[in-house]
Coordinates of C-alpha atoms in Angstrom, one line a residue:
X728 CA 24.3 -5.0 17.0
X729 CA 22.7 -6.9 19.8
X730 CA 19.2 -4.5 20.8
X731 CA 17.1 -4.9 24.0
X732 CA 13.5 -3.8 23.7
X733 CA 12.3 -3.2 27.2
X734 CA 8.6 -3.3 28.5
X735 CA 6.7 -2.8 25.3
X736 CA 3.1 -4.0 24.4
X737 CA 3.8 -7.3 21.7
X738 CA 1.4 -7.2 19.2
X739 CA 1.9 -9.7 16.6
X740 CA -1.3 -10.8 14.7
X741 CA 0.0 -13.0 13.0
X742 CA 0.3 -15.4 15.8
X743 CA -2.3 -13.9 18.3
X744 CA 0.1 -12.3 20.7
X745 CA -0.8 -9.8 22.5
X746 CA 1.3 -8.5 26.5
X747 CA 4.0 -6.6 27.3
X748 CA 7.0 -8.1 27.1
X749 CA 10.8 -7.3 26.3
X750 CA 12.1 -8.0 23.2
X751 CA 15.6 -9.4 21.8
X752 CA 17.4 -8.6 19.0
X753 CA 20.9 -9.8 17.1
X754 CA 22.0 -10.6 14.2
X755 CA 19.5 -8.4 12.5
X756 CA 17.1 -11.4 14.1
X757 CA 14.7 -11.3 16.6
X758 CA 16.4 -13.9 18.9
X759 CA 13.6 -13.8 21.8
X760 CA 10.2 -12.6 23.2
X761 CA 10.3 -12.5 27.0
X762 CA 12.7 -14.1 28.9
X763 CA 16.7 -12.9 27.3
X764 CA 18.5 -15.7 25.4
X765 CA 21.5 -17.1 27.6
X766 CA 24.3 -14.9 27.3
X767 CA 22.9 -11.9 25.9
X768 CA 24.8 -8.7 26.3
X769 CA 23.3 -5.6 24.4
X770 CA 24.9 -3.2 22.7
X771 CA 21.5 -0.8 22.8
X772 CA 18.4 -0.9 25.4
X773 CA 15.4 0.5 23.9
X774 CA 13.2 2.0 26.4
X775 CA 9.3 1.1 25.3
X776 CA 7.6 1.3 28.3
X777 CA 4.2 2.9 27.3
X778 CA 4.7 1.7 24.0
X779 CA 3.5 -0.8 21.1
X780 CA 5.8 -3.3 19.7
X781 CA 3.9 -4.7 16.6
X782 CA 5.6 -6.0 13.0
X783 CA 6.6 -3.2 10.7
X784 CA 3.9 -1.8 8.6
X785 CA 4.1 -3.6 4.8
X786 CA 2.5 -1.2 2.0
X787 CA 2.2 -2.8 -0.8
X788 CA 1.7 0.6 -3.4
X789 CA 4.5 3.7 -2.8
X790 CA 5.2 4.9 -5.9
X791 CA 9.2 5.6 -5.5
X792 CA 9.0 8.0 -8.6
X793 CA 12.7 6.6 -9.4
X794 CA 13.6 6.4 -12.1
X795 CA 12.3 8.9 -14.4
X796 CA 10.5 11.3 -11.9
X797 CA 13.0 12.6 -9.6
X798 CA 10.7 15.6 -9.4
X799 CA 8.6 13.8 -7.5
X800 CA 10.3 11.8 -5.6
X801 CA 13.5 9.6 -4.8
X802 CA 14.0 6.0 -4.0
X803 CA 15.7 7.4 -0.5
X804 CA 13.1 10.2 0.2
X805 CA 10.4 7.8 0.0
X806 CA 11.4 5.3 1.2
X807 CA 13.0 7.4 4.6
X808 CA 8.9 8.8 4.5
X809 CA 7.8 5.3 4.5
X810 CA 10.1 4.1 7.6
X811 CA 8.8 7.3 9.4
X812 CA 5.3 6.1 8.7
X813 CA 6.3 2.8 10.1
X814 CA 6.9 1.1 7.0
X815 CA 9.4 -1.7 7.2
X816 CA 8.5 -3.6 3.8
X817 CA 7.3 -1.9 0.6
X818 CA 6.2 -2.6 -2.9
X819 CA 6.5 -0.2 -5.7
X820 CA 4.7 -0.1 -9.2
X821 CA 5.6 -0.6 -12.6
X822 CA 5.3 3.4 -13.5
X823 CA 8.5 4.3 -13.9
X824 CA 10.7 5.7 -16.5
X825 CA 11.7 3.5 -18.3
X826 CA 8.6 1.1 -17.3
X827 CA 9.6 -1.7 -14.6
X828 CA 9.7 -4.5 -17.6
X829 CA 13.2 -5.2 -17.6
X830 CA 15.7 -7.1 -15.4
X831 CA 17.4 -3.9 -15.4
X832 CA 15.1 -1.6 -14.0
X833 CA 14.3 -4.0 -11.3
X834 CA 18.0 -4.6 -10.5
X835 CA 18.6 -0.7 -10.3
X836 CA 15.4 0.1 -7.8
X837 CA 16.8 -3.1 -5.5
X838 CA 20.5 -1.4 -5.2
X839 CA 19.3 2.0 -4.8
X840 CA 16.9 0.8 -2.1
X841 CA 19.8 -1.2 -0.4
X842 CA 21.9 1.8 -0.6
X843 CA 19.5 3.9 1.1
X844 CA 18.7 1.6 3.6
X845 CA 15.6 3.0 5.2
X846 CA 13.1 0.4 4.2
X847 CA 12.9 -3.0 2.6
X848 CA 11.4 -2.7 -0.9
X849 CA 9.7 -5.1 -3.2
X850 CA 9.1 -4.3 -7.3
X851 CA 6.1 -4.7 -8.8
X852 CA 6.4 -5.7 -12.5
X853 CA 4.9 -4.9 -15.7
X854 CA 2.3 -7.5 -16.9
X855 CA 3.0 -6.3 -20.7
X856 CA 5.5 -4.7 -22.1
X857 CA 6.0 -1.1 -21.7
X858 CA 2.6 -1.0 -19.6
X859 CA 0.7 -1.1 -23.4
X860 CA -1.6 -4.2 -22.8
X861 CA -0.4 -5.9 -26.2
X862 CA 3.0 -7.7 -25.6
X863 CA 3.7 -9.9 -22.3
X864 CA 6.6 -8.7 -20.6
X865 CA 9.3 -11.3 -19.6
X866 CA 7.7 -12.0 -16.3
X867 CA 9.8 -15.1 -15.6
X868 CA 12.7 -13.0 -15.7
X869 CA 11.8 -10.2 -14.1
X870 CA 10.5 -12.6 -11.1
X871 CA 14.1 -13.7 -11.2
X872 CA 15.3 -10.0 -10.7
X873 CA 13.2 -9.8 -7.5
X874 CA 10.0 -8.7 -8.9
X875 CA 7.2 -10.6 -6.4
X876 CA 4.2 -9.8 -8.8
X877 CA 3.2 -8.4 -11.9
X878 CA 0.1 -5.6 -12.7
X879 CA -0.8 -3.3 -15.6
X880 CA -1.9 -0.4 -13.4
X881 CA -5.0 1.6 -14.6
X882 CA -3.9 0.7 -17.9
X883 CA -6.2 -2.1 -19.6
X884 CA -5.0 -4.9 -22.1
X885 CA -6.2 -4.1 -25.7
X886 CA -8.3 -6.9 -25.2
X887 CA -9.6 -9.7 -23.1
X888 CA -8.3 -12.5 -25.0
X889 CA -4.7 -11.5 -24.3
X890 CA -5.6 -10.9 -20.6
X891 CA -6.7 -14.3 -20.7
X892 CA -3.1 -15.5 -22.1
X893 CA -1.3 -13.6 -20.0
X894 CA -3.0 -14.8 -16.9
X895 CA -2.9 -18.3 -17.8
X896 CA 0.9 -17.6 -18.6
X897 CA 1.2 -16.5 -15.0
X898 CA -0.5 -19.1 -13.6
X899 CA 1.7 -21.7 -14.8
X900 CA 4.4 -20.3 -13.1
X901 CA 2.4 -19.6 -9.8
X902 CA 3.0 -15.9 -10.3
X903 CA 0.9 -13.6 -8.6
X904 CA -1.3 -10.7 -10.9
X905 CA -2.3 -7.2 -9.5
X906 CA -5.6 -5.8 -10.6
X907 CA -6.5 -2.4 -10.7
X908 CA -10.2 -2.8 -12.0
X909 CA -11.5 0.0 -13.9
X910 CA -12.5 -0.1 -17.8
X911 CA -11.0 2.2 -19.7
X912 CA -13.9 3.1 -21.9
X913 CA -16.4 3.7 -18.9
X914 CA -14.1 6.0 -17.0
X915 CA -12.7 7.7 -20.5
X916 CA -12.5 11.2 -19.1
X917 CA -13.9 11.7 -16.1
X918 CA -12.6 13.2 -12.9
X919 CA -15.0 12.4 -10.4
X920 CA -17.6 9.8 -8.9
X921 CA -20.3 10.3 -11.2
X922 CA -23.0 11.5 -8.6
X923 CA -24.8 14.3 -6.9
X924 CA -21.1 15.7 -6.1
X925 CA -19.6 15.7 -9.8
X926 CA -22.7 16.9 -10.9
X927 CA -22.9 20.0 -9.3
X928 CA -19.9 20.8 -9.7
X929 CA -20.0 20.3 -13.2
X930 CA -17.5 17.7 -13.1
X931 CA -17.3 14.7 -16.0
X932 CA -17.7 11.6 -13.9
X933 CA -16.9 8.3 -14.1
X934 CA -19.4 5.7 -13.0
X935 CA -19.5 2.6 -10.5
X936 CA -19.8 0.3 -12.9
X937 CA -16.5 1.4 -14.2
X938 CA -14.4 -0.6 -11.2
X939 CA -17.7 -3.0 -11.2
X940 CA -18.1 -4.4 -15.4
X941 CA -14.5 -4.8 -15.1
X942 CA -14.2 -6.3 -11.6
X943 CA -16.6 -8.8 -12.8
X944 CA -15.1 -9.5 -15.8
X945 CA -11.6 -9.9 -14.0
X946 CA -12.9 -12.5 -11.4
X947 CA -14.4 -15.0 -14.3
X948 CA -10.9 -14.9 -16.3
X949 CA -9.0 -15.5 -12.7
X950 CA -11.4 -18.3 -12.1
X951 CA -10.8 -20.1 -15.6
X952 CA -6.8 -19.4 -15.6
X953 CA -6.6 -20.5 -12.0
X954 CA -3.8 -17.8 -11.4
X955 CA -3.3 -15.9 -8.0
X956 CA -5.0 -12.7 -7.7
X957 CA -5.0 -9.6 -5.5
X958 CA -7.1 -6.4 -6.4
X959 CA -5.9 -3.2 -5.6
X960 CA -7.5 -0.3 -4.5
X961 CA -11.0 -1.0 -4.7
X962 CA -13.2 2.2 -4.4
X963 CA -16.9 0.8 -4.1
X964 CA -19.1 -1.4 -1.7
X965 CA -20.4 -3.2 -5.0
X966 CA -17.0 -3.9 -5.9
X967 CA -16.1 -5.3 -2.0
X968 CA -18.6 -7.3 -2.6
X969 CA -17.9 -9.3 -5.8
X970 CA -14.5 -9.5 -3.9
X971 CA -16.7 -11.6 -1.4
X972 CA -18.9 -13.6 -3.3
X973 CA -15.2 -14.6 -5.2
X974 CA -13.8 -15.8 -2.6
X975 CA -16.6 -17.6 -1.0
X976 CA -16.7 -19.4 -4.1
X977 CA -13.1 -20.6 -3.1
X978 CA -10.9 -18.1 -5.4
X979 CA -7.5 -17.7 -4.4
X980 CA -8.6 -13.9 -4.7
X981 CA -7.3 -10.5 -2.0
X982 CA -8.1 -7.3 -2.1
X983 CA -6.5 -3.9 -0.6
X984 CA -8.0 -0.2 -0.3
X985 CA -6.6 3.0 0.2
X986 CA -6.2 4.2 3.3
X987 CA -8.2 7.5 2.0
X988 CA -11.0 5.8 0.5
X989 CA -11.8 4.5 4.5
X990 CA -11.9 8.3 5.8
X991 CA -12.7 10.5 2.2
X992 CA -15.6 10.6 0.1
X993 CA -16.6 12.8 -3.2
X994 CA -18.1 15.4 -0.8
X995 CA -14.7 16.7 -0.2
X996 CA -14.3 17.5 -3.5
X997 CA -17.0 20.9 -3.2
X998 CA -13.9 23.7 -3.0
X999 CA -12.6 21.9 -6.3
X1000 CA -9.4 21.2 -4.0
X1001 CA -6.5 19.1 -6.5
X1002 CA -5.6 17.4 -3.0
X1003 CA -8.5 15.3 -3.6
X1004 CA -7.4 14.4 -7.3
X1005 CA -7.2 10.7 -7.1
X1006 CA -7.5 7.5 -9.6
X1007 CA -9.8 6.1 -9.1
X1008 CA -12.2 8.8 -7.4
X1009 CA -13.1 8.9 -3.9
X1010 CA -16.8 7.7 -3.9
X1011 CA -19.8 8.3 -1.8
X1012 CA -20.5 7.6 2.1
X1013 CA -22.5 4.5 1.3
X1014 CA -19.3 3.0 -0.5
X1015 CA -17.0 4.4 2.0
X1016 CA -19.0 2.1 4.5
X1017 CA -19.2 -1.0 2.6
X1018 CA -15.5 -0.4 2.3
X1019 CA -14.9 -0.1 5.7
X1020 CA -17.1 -3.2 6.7
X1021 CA -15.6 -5.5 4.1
X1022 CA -11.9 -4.3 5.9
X1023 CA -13.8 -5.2 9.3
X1024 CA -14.7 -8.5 8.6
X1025 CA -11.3 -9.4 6.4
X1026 CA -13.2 -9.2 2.6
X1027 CA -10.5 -6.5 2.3
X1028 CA -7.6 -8.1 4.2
X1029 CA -5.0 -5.0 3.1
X1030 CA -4.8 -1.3 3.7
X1031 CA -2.2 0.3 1.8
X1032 CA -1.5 4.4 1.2
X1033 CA -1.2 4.7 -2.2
X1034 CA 1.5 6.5 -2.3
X1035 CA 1.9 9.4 -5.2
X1036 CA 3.9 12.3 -4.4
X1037 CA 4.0 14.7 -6.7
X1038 CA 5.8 18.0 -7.5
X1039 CA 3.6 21.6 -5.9
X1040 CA 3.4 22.3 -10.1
X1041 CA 1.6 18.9 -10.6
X1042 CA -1.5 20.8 -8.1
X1043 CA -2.1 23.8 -9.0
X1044 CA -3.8 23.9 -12.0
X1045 CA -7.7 24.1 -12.3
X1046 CA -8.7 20.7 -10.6
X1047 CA -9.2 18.9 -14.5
X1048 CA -5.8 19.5 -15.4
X1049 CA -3.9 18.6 -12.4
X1050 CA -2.0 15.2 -11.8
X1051 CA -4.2 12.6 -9.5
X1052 CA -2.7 11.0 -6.3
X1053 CA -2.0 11.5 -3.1
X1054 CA 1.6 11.9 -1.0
X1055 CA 0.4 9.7 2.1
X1056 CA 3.1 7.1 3.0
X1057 CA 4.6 9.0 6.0
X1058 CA 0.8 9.4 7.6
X1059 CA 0.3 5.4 7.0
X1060 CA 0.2 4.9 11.0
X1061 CA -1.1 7.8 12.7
X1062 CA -4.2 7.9 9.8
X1063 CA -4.8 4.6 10.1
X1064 CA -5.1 4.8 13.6
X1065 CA -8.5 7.0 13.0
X1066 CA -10.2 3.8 12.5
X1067 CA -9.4 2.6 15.9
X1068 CA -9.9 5.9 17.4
X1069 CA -13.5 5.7 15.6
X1070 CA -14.1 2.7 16.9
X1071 CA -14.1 1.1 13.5
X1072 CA -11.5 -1.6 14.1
X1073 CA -9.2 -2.7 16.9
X1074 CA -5.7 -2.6 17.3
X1075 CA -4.4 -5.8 16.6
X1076 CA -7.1 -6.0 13.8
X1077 CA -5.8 -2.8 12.0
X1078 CA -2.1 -3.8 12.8
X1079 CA -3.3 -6.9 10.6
X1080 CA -4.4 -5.1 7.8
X1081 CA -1.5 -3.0 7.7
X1082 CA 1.3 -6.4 8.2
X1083 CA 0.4 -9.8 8.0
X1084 CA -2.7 -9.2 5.8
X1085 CA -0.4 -7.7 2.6
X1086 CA 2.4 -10.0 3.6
X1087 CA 0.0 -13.2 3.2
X1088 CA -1.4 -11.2 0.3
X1089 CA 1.6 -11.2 -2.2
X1090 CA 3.2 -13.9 0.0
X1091 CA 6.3 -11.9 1.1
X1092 CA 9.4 -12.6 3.9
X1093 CA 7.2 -10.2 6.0
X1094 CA 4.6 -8.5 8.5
X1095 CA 5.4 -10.8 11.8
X1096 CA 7.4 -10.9 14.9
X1097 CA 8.6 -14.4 14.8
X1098 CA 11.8 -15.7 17.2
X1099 CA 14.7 -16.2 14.2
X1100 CA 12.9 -14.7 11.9
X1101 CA 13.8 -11.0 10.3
X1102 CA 13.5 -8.0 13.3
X1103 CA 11.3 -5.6 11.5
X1104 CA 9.8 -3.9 14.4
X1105 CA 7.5 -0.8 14.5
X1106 CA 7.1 1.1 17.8
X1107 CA 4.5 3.4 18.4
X1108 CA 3.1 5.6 21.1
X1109 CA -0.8 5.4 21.0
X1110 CA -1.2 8.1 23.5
X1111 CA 0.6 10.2 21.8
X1112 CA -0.2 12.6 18.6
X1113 CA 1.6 13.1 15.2
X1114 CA 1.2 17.1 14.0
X1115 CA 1.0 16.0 9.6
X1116 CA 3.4 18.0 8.5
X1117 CA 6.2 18.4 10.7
X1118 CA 9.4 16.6 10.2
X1119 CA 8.2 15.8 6.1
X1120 CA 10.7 13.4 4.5
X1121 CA 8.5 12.8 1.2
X1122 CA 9.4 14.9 -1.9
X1123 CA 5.8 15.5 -2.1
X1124 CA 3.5 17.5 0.3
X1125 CA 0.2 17.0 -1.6
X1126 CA -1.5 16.0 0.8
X1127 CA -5.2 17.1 2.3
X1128 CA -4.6 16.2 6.1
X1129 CA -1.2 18.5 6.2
X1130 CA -1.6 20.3 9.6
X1131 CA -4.2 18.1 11.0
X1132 CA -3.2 16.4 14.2
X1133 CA -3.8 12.3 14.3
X1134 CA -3.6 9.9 16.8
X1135 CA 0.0 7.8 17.6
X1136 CA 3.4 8.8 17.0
X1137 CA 5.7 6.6 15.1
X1138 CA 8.9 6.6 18.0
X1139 CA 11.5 4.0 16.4
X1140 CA 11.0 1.7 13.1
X1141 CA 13.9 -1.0 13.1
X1142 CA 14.7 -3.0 9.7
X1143 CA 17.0 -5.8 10.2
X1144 CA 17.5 -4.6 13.9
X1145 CA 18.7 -1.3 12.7
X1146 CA 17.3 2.0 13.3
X1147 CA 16.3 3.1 10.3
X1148 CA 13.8 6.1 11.8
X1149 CA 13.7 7.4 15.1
X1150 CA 11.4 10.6 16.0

């Protein structure tokens, strides 16, 4: 299928581009920017006048719920929400059922995701064996099966001595390690940000210094293993900035946040609403802004969604006893565009941190529009509006901006030069 892209705005950031120009594509390649390669006949002309041509979105945390939790979602339901978000390349964690520490389970996720079609998807494995923080999975393997790094999730090793052994293990085979920071001990039961918010509410909360003691304690053992290191979803502006100070130092250290942390705080937990159920907790404006200044300046050079649909059961028990997460993957373009309508960030910054900043992160075939390279191509009309809601491809609808109107509309998202979502 040869495809002609006609009169769109070319954002890449990877390589600074930035006009209107047509684009070319065959072979599942794009084969030109500009000016048509000789011969070219095409078999489809895309109309994108008015439109922005930018890489397709990478996320690099959508929880595919398959297998194990086909309540909640499917490997083709979330990943056809994902390419209506504008996602062209994904990465989904180890929690699954069975955990993601086998060959198997990886080989089974990467043929359901071919099958499906609708986005490009790249397993994160287990660092230890069935997520328990004892036994070190078989990470060479599971690299082999097509895993591109390994994390433990919220789930901490028994100890930091085996951390330290499984980290140097990792390092020897230049394999990248996924942090979520938080000790177990210091957020042992609590719900909420422990603050002004939790407290009247009467919520258990569970401090700062939770993501911080173990954030700090992450960085030294990274820096005395030498392995590769991205930290996901940090939820403070002490946290950003030990991320900083890291990798002024010279640590090869990144870090992503939640789309929701940039917009949310703890204050919208005051009707006790389970949509705002998330691990870790949103925090308070003052983090919220260090957050969004360390995605500003590139501290944070990854925004990802987070992705956890759930079932309506999962919500709607009192706030304590219902699952954390939010469903957010489809709304990864039009939210994120908030930040430029806020005048946080600018386009081709935020395209950045939602391509070629968690493509260079975890160091995947992705997140640029490069002649011969792989024609994953997002377009989008910023004048336009997305209603939240409408159209809902995810299994799950737990979701807090359902019915609230955001800037942009996702029009086509193209993987391989295929149309995987139109709108």
């Amino acid at each position: 299928m040869r495809t002609r892209i006609l009169g769109a705005r070319v954002i890449d950031p990877s390589s600074g581009l930035d006009q209107v120009a047509d684009l070319y594509v065959e072979g599942g390649k794009l084969s030109a920017i500009g000016q048509a390669p000789a011969g070219f006949e095409a078999d489809q002309t895309l109309d994108a006048q008015g439109l922005i041509a930018a890489p397709g979105l990478v996320d690099l945390s959508v929880a595919l719920r398959e297998p194990g939790y086909s309540r909640k979602g499917s490997i083709a339901s979330e990943t056809l929400a994902a390419a209506a978000g504008g996602v062209t390349s994904l990465c989904c964690p180890p929690i699954t059922k069975p955990v993601l520490d086998t060959s198997a389970v990886a080989e089974l996720i990467l043929d359901r995701a071919r099958e499906a079609g609708h986005t490009k998807v790249f397993p994160i494995g287990a660092l230890s064996k069935g997520l328990d923080g004892e036994q070190l999975a078989e990470l060479v393997a599971l690299r082999d099966a097509g895993c591109v790094a390994f994390g433990n999730g919220l789930n901490n090793f028994r100890n930091a001595r085996a951390l330290r052994r499984a980290l140097e293990y990792a390092a020897t085979f230049d394999l990248t390690v996924i942090f979520h920071s938080q000790d177990h001990d210091l957020a042992e039961g609590g719900l909420a940000h422990e603050g002004a918010t939790a407290s009247f509410l009467g919520l258990s909360g569970i401090p700062e210094t939770a993501e911080t003691v173990a954030l700090a304690r992450d960085l030294l053992l990274v820096e005395q293993s030498g392995v590769r290191a991205h930290f996901s979803q940090l939820t403070s502006a002490r946290g950003a900035q030990l991320i900083a100070e890291a990798q002024a130092r010279g640590l090869p250290v990144t870090a992503d946040v939640a789309l929701y942390q940039l917009i949310l705080t703890d204050e919208a937990l005051i009707d006790f609403s389970s949509l705002y159920h998330v691990q870790p907790p949103l925090r308070t404006r003052a983090d919220r802004e260090g957050l969004r200044e360390a995605v500003k300046s590139g501290v944070i050079s990854t925004i990802s969604s987070h992705h956890q649909p759930h079932e309506r059961d999962a919500k709607l028990a009192p706030f304590g006893e219902t699952e954390p997460g939010m469903s957010g993957v489809q709304l990864l373009l039009p939210l994120a565009m908030t930040l430029v309508q806020d005048g946080l960030l600018d386009l081709p910054t935020l395209l950045a941190r939602l391509s070629s900043g968690p493509a260079e992160a975890l160091r995947l075939p992705a997140g640029k529009l490069q002649v011969g390279g792989a024609a994953d191509i997002l377009l989008f009309d910023p004048q336009a509006s997305t209603v939240a809601g409408d159209s809902w491809h995810s299994k799950g609808r737990n979701s807090p901006f359902l019915g609230h109107c955001l800037p942009a509309q996702v029009r086509y998202t193209l993987v391989d030069g295929h149309v995987s979502f139109k709108a």
